[in-house]
Amino acid sequence: MGANIGTSVTNTIVAMGHMGDGDELERAFAGATVHDMFNFLTVAIFFPLEIVTGYLFYLTKAMLPDEVASEQEKWEGPIKKIVSPLGHKIIVANENVIKDIATGETESCDEYYPTECDGAVNAANCKVGLIGCDQATGDCPAFFQDGADQHDDEVAGGVCLFLSLVLLIACLIGLVTLLQKMLLGTSTRIIYKATNINGYLAMVVGMGITIVIQSSSITTSTLTPLVGMGVLQLEQMYPLTLGANIGTTFTAILAAMVADSVNSLQVALAHLFFNLSGIAVWYPFPPLRNIPLNAARKLGKATRIWRGFPLVYIAVMFFLVPILLLGLSELFGQDTVGFTVLGVFLTIFLFAGIGLTVYWWKFRGGKDSTLQKMASRQKKNATLQSLPEDMDYLKSEVLRLKEHTGLSDEELADAENKLDTSDEENDDIEATA
């Protein structure tokens, strides 16, 4: 469920590539956040339902075979096969670390350090930590360091994370720019007509595309600019997104079918039926279908009022809220009375704060106040952006006036002072009246 929400942040970032055009930003942000709204609403229903009833657990358990594979293998999608060789030259994550800690075989990461190589630096001769070596080729990546401690590997991982985010943003900007150049004139009309199909057929198309490329983020990130440019309607983006949600579950199912445990297959099936259940609730019936669509439209309209809204949305929904929930979860997971009581009080305060915020927003003018502040901020930003052009225009008008009247700078200043004095006298007369 968390992965479903997390994967939707990519196309939300893509929508920000349309910051330069208010119309495109509104459409693109609505097209991106319709994915978010579906995921949030589905989790809001099925997460409590799963806790209370175990609906997904028992449903998928009834579908499990006795065994899936006698020998453990590993399945890779086509995109991963293309990208992995280059990625393994840079860094390789040692998946055994998290597996050993999760199963209790290892107490902490300290047991993996310091790294040490007996002879040549390769997979056969080296004791590895968080950064491993490629078992297929035997080569160690560029960020692997003989004699490294945990801090060294964490720094290397942080550097790779930063570089990957920079590359991701650069590629997303390039994607938006390329699509804007390509989708002009006749091609726009052709794609508009081609995508104007039945919603359930659109789901099948989205699912098929995602199964081929093995990434729902790529599918939705490619479609988001099309919505921004008006090539794809929001009503068509929604079923394509739902199809991508289904298609991305096939990666885990295929991987689980060549694993040596039925538990992995159950997790994959739970992911599939979570998405199918959400679609069954939020798509077939028009009144329910319009809930995520209308919510996405309202978020898109918010960008009209303030173009900085997408940044606030991403920061709150994908960083602040998860941090709060993780913090509360950590408090309840300490198995001590003190932390549990603290967690209870913080949870009460959190829900009370949410209730007060909703009350303030609905009944105390919070909505109008917030919209006015956002509009004021956007107006200030627009004024600052246009200020150099306005100054150049005023200078040219003053110069033209001087040339037309033949007055000197001093004479123009005297005339301006007289006008100011006259305005002040008029204001005094009006005030007295």
Coordinates of C-alpha atoms in Angstrom, one line a residue:
M1 CA 0.0 0.0 0.0
G2 CA 2.8 2.4 0.8
A3 CA 4.6 1.5 -2.4
N4 CA 1.5 2.4 -4.3
I5 CA 1.5 5.8 -2.8
G6 CA 5.2 6.3 -3.1
T7 CA 5.4 5.5 -6.8
S8 CA 3.0 8.3 -7.6
V9 CA 5.4 11.0 -6.6
T10 CA 7.3 10.7 -9.8
N11 CA 4.6 11.9 -12.1
T12 CA 3.7 14.6 -9.6
I13 CA 7.3 15.9 -10.0
V14 CA 6.9 15.6 -13.8
A15 CA 3.9 17.9 -13.7
M16 CA 6.2 20.7 -12.3
G17 CA 7.9 20.8 -15.6
H18 CA 5.0 22.9 -16.8
M19 CA 5.6 25.7 -14.3
G20 CA 6.1 28.2 -17.1
D21 CA 2.5 27.9 -18.4
G22 CA -0.5 28.2 -16.0
D23 CA -2.9 26.3 -18.2
E24 CA -0.5 23.4 -18.8
L25 CA 0.5 23.3 -15.1
E26 CA -3.2 23.1 -14.0
R27 CA -4.0 20.2 -16.4
A28 CA -0.7 18.4 -15.7
F29 CA -1.0 18.6 -12.0
A30 CA -4.5 17.3 -12.1
G31 CA -3.5 14.5 -14.3
A32 CA -0.7 13.5 -11.9
T33 CA -2.6 13.8 -8.7
V34 CA -5.6 11.7 -9.9
H35 CA -3.2 8.8 -9.3
D36 CA -2.5 10.1 -5.8
M37 CA -6.1 10.5 -5.0
F38 CA -7.0 7.0 -6.1
N39 CA -4.1 5.6 -4.0
F40 CA -5.0 7.7 -0.9
L41 CA -8.7 6.8 -1.0
T42 CA -8.0 3.1 -1.6
V43 CA -5.6 2.9 1.3
A44 CA -8.0 4.8 3.5
I45 CA -10.6 2.1 2.9
F46 CA -8.6 -1.1 2.7
F47 CA -5.9 -0.5 5.2
P48 CA -8.4 -0.4 8.2
L49 CA -10.4 -3.2 6.5
E50 CA -7.2 -5.4 6.3
I51 CA -6.4 -4.7 10.0
V52 CA -9.9 -5.6 11.2
T53 CA -10.7 -8.5 8.9
G54 CA -7.5 -9.7 7.2
Y55 CA -9.4 -9.5 3.9
L56 CA -6.4 -9.6 1.5
F57 CA -4.5 -12.1 3.7
Y58 CA -7.2 -14.7 3.7
L59 CA -8.1 -14.1 0.0
T60 CA -4.6 -14.6 -1.2
K61 CA -3.9 -17.4 1.2
A62 CA -6.7 -19.4 -0.4
M63 CA -5.2 -19.0 -3.8
L64 CA -1.7 -20.1 -2.9
P65 CA -0.3 -23.4 -4.2
D66 CA 1.6 -25.8 -2.0
E67 CA 4.9 -24.8 -3.6
V68 CA 6.1 -22.6 -6.4
A69 CA 9.7 -23.5 -7.4
S70 CA 12.1 -26.1 -6.1
E71 CA 15.2 -24.0 -6.9
Q72 CA 15.5 -20.3 -6.1
E73 CA 16.0 -18.3 -9.2
K74 CA 15.8 -14.6 -10.0
W75 CA 13.6 -13.0 -12.6
E76 CA 14.5 -9.6 -14.2
G77 CA 12.4 -7.4 -16.4
P78 CA 13.7 -6.2 -19.7
I79 CA 14.3 -2.6 -18.5
K80 CA 16.4 -3.9 -15.6
K81 CA 18.4 -6.2 -17.9
I82 CA 19.3 -3.1 -20.0
V83 CA 20.1 -0.8 -17.1
S84 CA 21.7 -3.2 -14.5
P85 CA 25.1 -3.7 -16.2
L86 CA 25.8 0.0 -16.1
G87 CA 24.4 0.5 -12.7
H88 CA 26.5 -2.4 -11.2
K89 CA 29.6 -0.6 -12.5
I90 CA 28.7 2.3 -10.2
I91 CA 27.2 0.8 -7.0
V92 CA 25.7 -2.6 -5.9
A93 CA 23.4 -2.8 -2.9
N94 CA 24.2 -5.8 -0.7
E95 CA 20.6 -7.2 -0.3
N96 CA 21.8 -9.8 2.3
V97 CA 22.2 -7.0 4.9
I98 CA 18.6 -6.1 5.3
K99 CA 17.5 -9.8 4.9
D100 CA 19.9 -11.0 7.6
I101 CA 18.8 -8.2 10.0
A102 CA 15.1 -8.8 9.3
T103 CA 15.4 -12.5 9.9
G104 CA 17.5 -12.1 13.1
E105 CA 20.6 -13.7 11.7
T106 CA 22.5 -10.5 12.2
E107 CA 22.1 -8.1 15.1
S108 CA 23.4 -4.9 13.3
C109 CA 25.4 -3.7 10.4
D110 CA 28.5 -3.5 12.5
E111 CA 29.2 -7.2 11.9
Y112 CA 29.8 -6.5 8.2
Y113 CA 32.6 -4.0 8.9
P114 CA 35.3 -3.2 8.1
T115 CA 35.3 -4.5 4.6
E116 CA 38.3 -6.5 3.7
C117 CA 39.7 -8.0 0.5
D118 CA 42.1 -11.0 0.5
G119 CA 44.1 -10.3 -2.6
A120 CA 42.5 -8.9 -5.8
V121 CA 39.4 -6.7 -5.3
N122 CA 36.5 -8.9 -6.6
A123 CA 33.4 -10.7 -5.3
A124 CA 35.3 -13.9 -4.5
N125 CA 38.0 -12.3 -2.3
C126 CA 36.1 -9.5 -0.5
K127 CA 34.1 -9.2 2.6
V128 CA 31.4 -6.6 1.8
G129 CA 29.2 -4.3 3.7
L130 CA 26.2 -2.2 2.6
I131 CA 27.9 -1.9 -0.8
G132 CA 28.4 -5.3 -2.4
C133 CA 30.0 -6.7 -5.5
D134 CA 28.4 -8.0 -8.7
Q135 CA 28.1 -11.8 -8.2
A136 CA 27.5 -12.4 -11.9
T137 CA 30.7 -10.8 -13.2
G138 CA 32.7 -10.8 -10.0
D139 CA 33.6 -7.1 -10.3
C140 CA 33.2 -4.6 -7.5
P141 CA 31.6 -1.3 -8.3
A142 CA 33.3 2.1 -8.4
F143 CA 32.0 3.1 -4.9
F144 CA 33.2 -0.1 -3.2
Q145 CA 36.2 0.6 -1.0
D146 CA 38.6 -1.9 0.6
G147 CA 38.8 -1.3 4.3
A148 CA 35.7 0.9 4.4
D149 CA 33.6 1.3 7.5
Q150 CA 29.8 1.8 7.7
H151 CA 30.1 5.6 7.6
D152 CA 32.1 5.4 4.3
D153 CA 29.4 3.2 2.7
E154 CA 26.6 5.5 3.9
V155 CA 28.3 8.5 2.4
A156 CA 28.8 6.7 -0.9
G157 CA 25.1 5.7 -0.9
G158 CA 24.1 9.3 -0.1
V159 CA 26.2 10.6 -3.0
C160 CA 24.6 8.0 -5.4
L161 CA 21.1 9.0 -4.2
F162 CA 21.8 12.7 -4.8
L163 CA 23.2 12.0 -8.3
S164 CA 20.3 9.7 -9.2
L165 CA 17.8 12.4 -8.2
V166 CA 19.6 15.0 -10.3
L167 CA 19.6 12.6 -13.3
L168 CA 15.9 11.8 -12.6
I169 CA 14.9 15.4 -12.7
A170 CA 17.1 16.2 -15.7
C171 CA 15.5 13.2 -17.6
L172 CA 12.0 14.3 -16.6
I173 CA 12.6 17.8 -17.8
G174 CA 14.0 16.4 -21.0
L175 CA 10.9 14.2 -21.4
V176 CA 8.5 17.1 -21.0
T177 CA 10.6 19.3 -23.4
L178 CA 10.8 16.5 -26.1
L179 CA 7.0 15.8 -25.9
Q180 CA 6.2 19.5 -26.2
K181 CA 8.4 19.7 -29.4
M182 CA 6.9 16.5 -30.9
L183 CA 3.2 17.1 -30.1
L184 CA 2.4 20.0 -32.3
G185 CA -0.3 20.4 -34.9
T186 CA -1.6 17.2 -36.5
S187 CA 0.1 14.8 -34.2
T188 CA -1.8 16.3 -31.2
R189 CA -5.2 15.7 -32.9
I190 CA -4.2 12.1 -33.9
I191 CA -3.2 11.2 -30.3
Y192 CA -6.3 12.9 -28.9
K193 CA -8.6 10.8 -31.1
A194 CA -6.5 7.6 -30.5
T195 CA -6.8 7.9 -26.8
N196 CA -10.5 8.7 -26.8
I197 CA -11.5 5.1 -26.1
N198 CA -13.7 3.2 -23.6
G199 CA -12.4 3.5 -20.0
Y200 CA -12.1 -0.2 -19.5
L201 CA -10.2 -0.6 -22.8
A202 CA -7.9 2.3 -21.6
M203 CA -7.2 0.2 -18.5
V204 CA -6.1 -2.7 -20.6
V205 CA -3.8 -0.4 -22.7
G206 CA -2.2 1.1 -19.5
M207 CA -1.8 -2.4 -18.1
G208 CA -0.2 -3.7 -21.3
I209 CA 2.2 -0.8 -21.6
T210 CA 3.3 -1.2 -17.9
I211 CA 3.8 -5.0 -18.2
V212 CA 6.1 -4.4 -21.1
I213 CA 8.3 -1.7 -19.5
Q214 CA 7.8 -3.0 -15.9
S215 CA 7.3 0.4 -14.4
S216 CA 4.1 2.3 -13.6
S217 CA 6.2 5.4 -12.9
I218 CA 7.4 5.5 -16.5
T219 CA 3.9 5.0 -17.9
T220 CA 2.3 7.7 -15.8
S221 CA 5.2 10.1 -16.1
T222 CA 5.0 9.8 -19.9
L223 CA 1.3 10.4 -19.9
T224 CA 1.3 13.4 -17.5
P225 CA 2.9 15.9 -20.0
L226 CA 0.2 14.7 -22.5
V227 CA -2.5 15.8 -20.1
G228 CA -0.7 19.1 -19.5
M229 CA -0.6 19.9 -23.2
G230 CA -4.3 19.0 -23.6
V231 CA -3.6 15.9 -25.8
L232 CA -5.0 13.6 -23.2
Q233 CA -8.1 14.3 -21.1
L234 CA -8.2 13.8 -17.4
E235 CA -11.1 11.3 -17.8
Q236 CA -8.8 9.2 -20.0
M237 CA -5.7 9.6 -17.8
Y238 CA -7.6 8.1 -14.9
P239 CA -8.3 4.6 -16.4
L240 CA -4.8 4.5 -18.0
T241 CA -3.3 5.1 -14.5
L242 CA -5.5 2.4 -13.0
G243 CA -4.3 0.0 -15.7
A244 CA -0.7 1.0 -14.9
N245 CA -1.4 0.2 -11.2
I246 CA -2.4 -3.4 -12.2
G247 CA 0.4 -3.8 -14.7
T248 CA 3.1 -3.0 -12.2
T249 CA 2.0 -5.9 -10.0
F250 CA 2.9 -8.5 -12.6
T251 CA 6.6 -7.8 -12.0
A252 CA 6.3 -9.0 -8.5
I253 CA 4.1 -12.0 -9.5
L254 CA 6.6 -13.1 -12.2
A255 CA 9.4 -12.7 -9.7
A256 CA 7.5 -14.7 -7.0
M257 CA 6.7 -17.5 -9.3
V258 CA 10.4 -18.3 -9.7
A259 CA 11.2 -17.9 -5.9
D260 CA 11.4 -20.7 -3.4
S261 CA 8.7 -19.4 -1.0
V262 CA 5.0 -19.2 -1.3
N263 CA 5.1 -16.1 1.0
S264 CA 6.5 -13.9 -1.7
L265 CA 3.7 -15.0 -4.1
Q266 CA 1.2 -14.1 -1.4
V267 CA 2.6 -10.6 -1.1
A268 CA 2.5 -10.2 -4.9
L269 CA -1.1 -11.4 -5.1
A270 CA -2.1 -9.1 -2.2
H271 CA -0.7 -6.2 -4.2
L272 CA -2.7 -7.2 -7.2
F273 CA -6.0 -7.7 -5.4
F274 CA -5.5 -4.4 -3.4
N275 CA -5.4 -2.6 -6.7
L276 CA -8.3 -4.6 -8.2
S277 CA -10.4 -3.9 -5.1
G278 CA -9.7 -0.2 -5.3
I279 CA -10.7 -0.1 -8.9
A280 CA -13.9 -2.0 -8.1
V281 CA -14.8 0.7 -5.6
W282 CA -13.6 3.9 -7.3
Y283 CA -14.2 3.3 -11.0
P284 CA -17.4 1.5 -12.1
F285 CA -19.9 3.8 -10.4
P286 CA -19.9 7.4 -11.8
P287 CA -20.6 9.1 -8.4
L288 CA -17.6 7.3 -6.8
R289 CA -15.5 7.7 -9.9
N290 CA -15.9 11.5 -9.8
I291 CA -14.5 11.7 -6.2
P292 CA -10.8 11.3 -7.2
L293 CA -11.4 13.1 -10.5
N294 CA -12.9 16.2 -8.7
A295 CA -10.3 16.1 -6.0
A296 CA -7.5 16.2 -8.7
R297 CA -9.3 19.0 -10.5
K298 CA -9.4 21.1 -7.3
L299 CA -5.6 20.5 -6.8
G300 CA -5.0 21.5 -10.4
K301 CA -7.0 24.7 -9.8
A302 CA -4.9 25.5 -6.7
T303 CA -1.9 25.9 -9.0
R304 CA -3.8 28.7 -10.7
I305 CA -3.9 30.6 -7.5
W306 CA -0.3 29.9 -6.5
R307 CA 2.3 28.1 -8.7
G308 CA 4.3 27.1 -5.7
F309 CA 1.5 24.8 -4.5
P310 CA 2.9 21.6 -6.1
L311 CA 6.1 22.0 -4.0
V312 CA 4.1 22.3 -0.8
Y313 CA 1.9 19.4 -1.8
I314 CA 4.9 17.1 -2.4
A315 CA 6.6 18.2 0.8
V316 CA 3.5 17.6 3.0
M317 CA 2.0 14.4 1.4
F318 CA 5.3 12.5 0.6
F319 CA 7.6 13.7 3.4
L320 CA 5.9 15.3 6.4
V321 CA 3.0 12.9 6.7
P322 CA 5.1 9.7 6.3
I323 CA 7.6 11.1 8.9
L324 CA 4.8 11.7 11.4
L325 CA 3.3 8.2 10.8
L326 CA 6.7 6.6 11.1
G327 CA 7.4 8.5 14.3
L328 CA 4.2 7.4 15.9
S329 CA 4.7 3.8 14.7
E330 CA 8.2 3.8 16.3
L331 CA 6.8 5.0 19.6
F332 CA 4.3 2.2 19.7
G333 CA 6.9 -0.3 18.7
Q334 CA 9.2 0.3 21.7
D335 CA 7.2 -2.1 24.0
T336 CA 7.5 0.3 26.9
V337 CA 4.7 1.9 28.9
G338 CA 6.2 5.4 28.7
F339 CA 6.6 5.5 24.9
T340 CA 3.2 3.8 24.4
V341 CA 1.5 6.5 26.6
L342 CA 3.4 9.2 24.7
G343 CA 2.3 7.7 21.4
V344 CA -1.4 7.6 22.5
F345 CA -1.3 11.3 23.6
L346 CA 0.5 12.4 20.4
T347 CA -2.1 10.4 18.3
I348 CA -5.0 12.1 20.2
F349 CA -3.3 15.5 19.6
L350 CA -2.8 14.7 15.9
F351 CA -6.5 13.8 15.4
A352 CA -7.6 16.8 17.4
G353 CA -5.4 19.0 15.3
I354 CA -6.8 17.5 12.1
G355 CA -10.4 18.0 13.4
L356 CA -9.7 21.7 14.3
T357 CA -8.0 22.3 10.9
V358 CA -11.1 20.9 9.1
Y359 CA -13.4 23.0 11.3
W360 CA -11.3 26.1 10.7
W361 CA -11.2 25.4 6.9
K362 CA -14.9 24.8 6.6
F363 CA -16.6 27.1 9.1
R364 CA -14.1 29.7 10.2
G365 CA -13.1 31.2 6.9
G366 CA -9.9 29.2 6.7
K367 CA -10.4 28.3 3.0
D368 CA -10.9 31.9 1.9
S369 CA -8.0 33.1 4.0
T370 CA -5.7 30.5 2.6
L371 CA -6.8 31.2 -1.0
Q372 CA -6.3 34.9 -0.5
K373 CA -2.8 34.4 0.8
M374 CA -1.9 32.1 -2.0
A375 CA -3.3 34.6 -4.5
S376 CA -1.4 37.4 -2.9
R377 CA 1.9 35.4 -3.0
Q378 CA 1.3 34.6 -6.7
K379 CA 0.6 38.2 -7.5
K380 CA 3.8 39.3 -5.8
N381 CA 5.8 36.7 -7.7
A382 CA 4.2 37.8 -11.0
T383 CA 4.9 41.4 -10.2
L384 CA 8.6 40.7 -9.4
Q385 CA 8.9 38.8 -12.6
S386 CA 7.4 41.5 -14.8
L387 CA 9.1 44.4 -12.9
P388 CA 12.2 44.7 -15.2
E389 CA 10.0 44.8 -18.3
D390 CA 7.6 47.3 -16.6
M391 CA 10.6 49.5 -15.7
D392 CA 11.9 49.4 -19.2
Y393 CA 8.5 50.4 -20.5
L394 CA 8.2 53.3 -18.1
K395 CA 11.6 54.6 -19.1
S396 CA 10.8 54.4 -22.7
E397 CA 7.5 56.3 -22.1
V398 CA 9.3 59.0 -20.1
L399 CA 11.8 59.4 -22.9
R400 CA 9.1 59.6 -25.5
L401 CA 7.2 62.2 -23.4
K402 CA 10.4 64.3 -23.1
E403 CA 10.9 64.2 -26.8
H404 CA 7.3 65.1 -27.5
T405 CA 7.0 68.0 -25.0
G406 CA 10.6 69.2 -25.2
L407 CA 10.6 69.6 -21.4
S408 CA 13.8 69.2 -19.3
D409 CA 14.1 66.7 -16.4
E410 CA 13.6 69.6 -13.9
E411 CA 10.5 70.8 -15.6
L412 CA 9.0 67.3 -15.6
A413 CA 9.8 66.9 -11.9
D414 CA 8.1 70.2 -11.1
A415 CA 5.0 69.1 -13.1
E416 CA 5.0 65.8 -11.2
N417 CA 5.2 67.5 -7.8
K418 CA 2.3 69.8 -8.8
L419 CA 0.2 66.7 -9.7
D420 CA 1.0 65.0 -6.4
T421 CA 0.1 68.2 -4.5
S422 CA -3.2 68.4 -6.3
D423 CA -4.0 64.8 -5.6
E424 CA -3.3 65.3 -1.9
E425 CA -5.6 68.4 -1.8
N426 CA -8.4 66.3 -3.5
D427 CA -7.9 63.5 -0.9
D428 CA -8.2 66.1 1.9
I429 CA -11.4 67.5 0.5
E430 CA -12.9 64.0 0.1
A431 CA -12.0 63.1 3.6
T432 CA -13.5 66.3 5.0
A433 CA -16.7 65.7 3.0

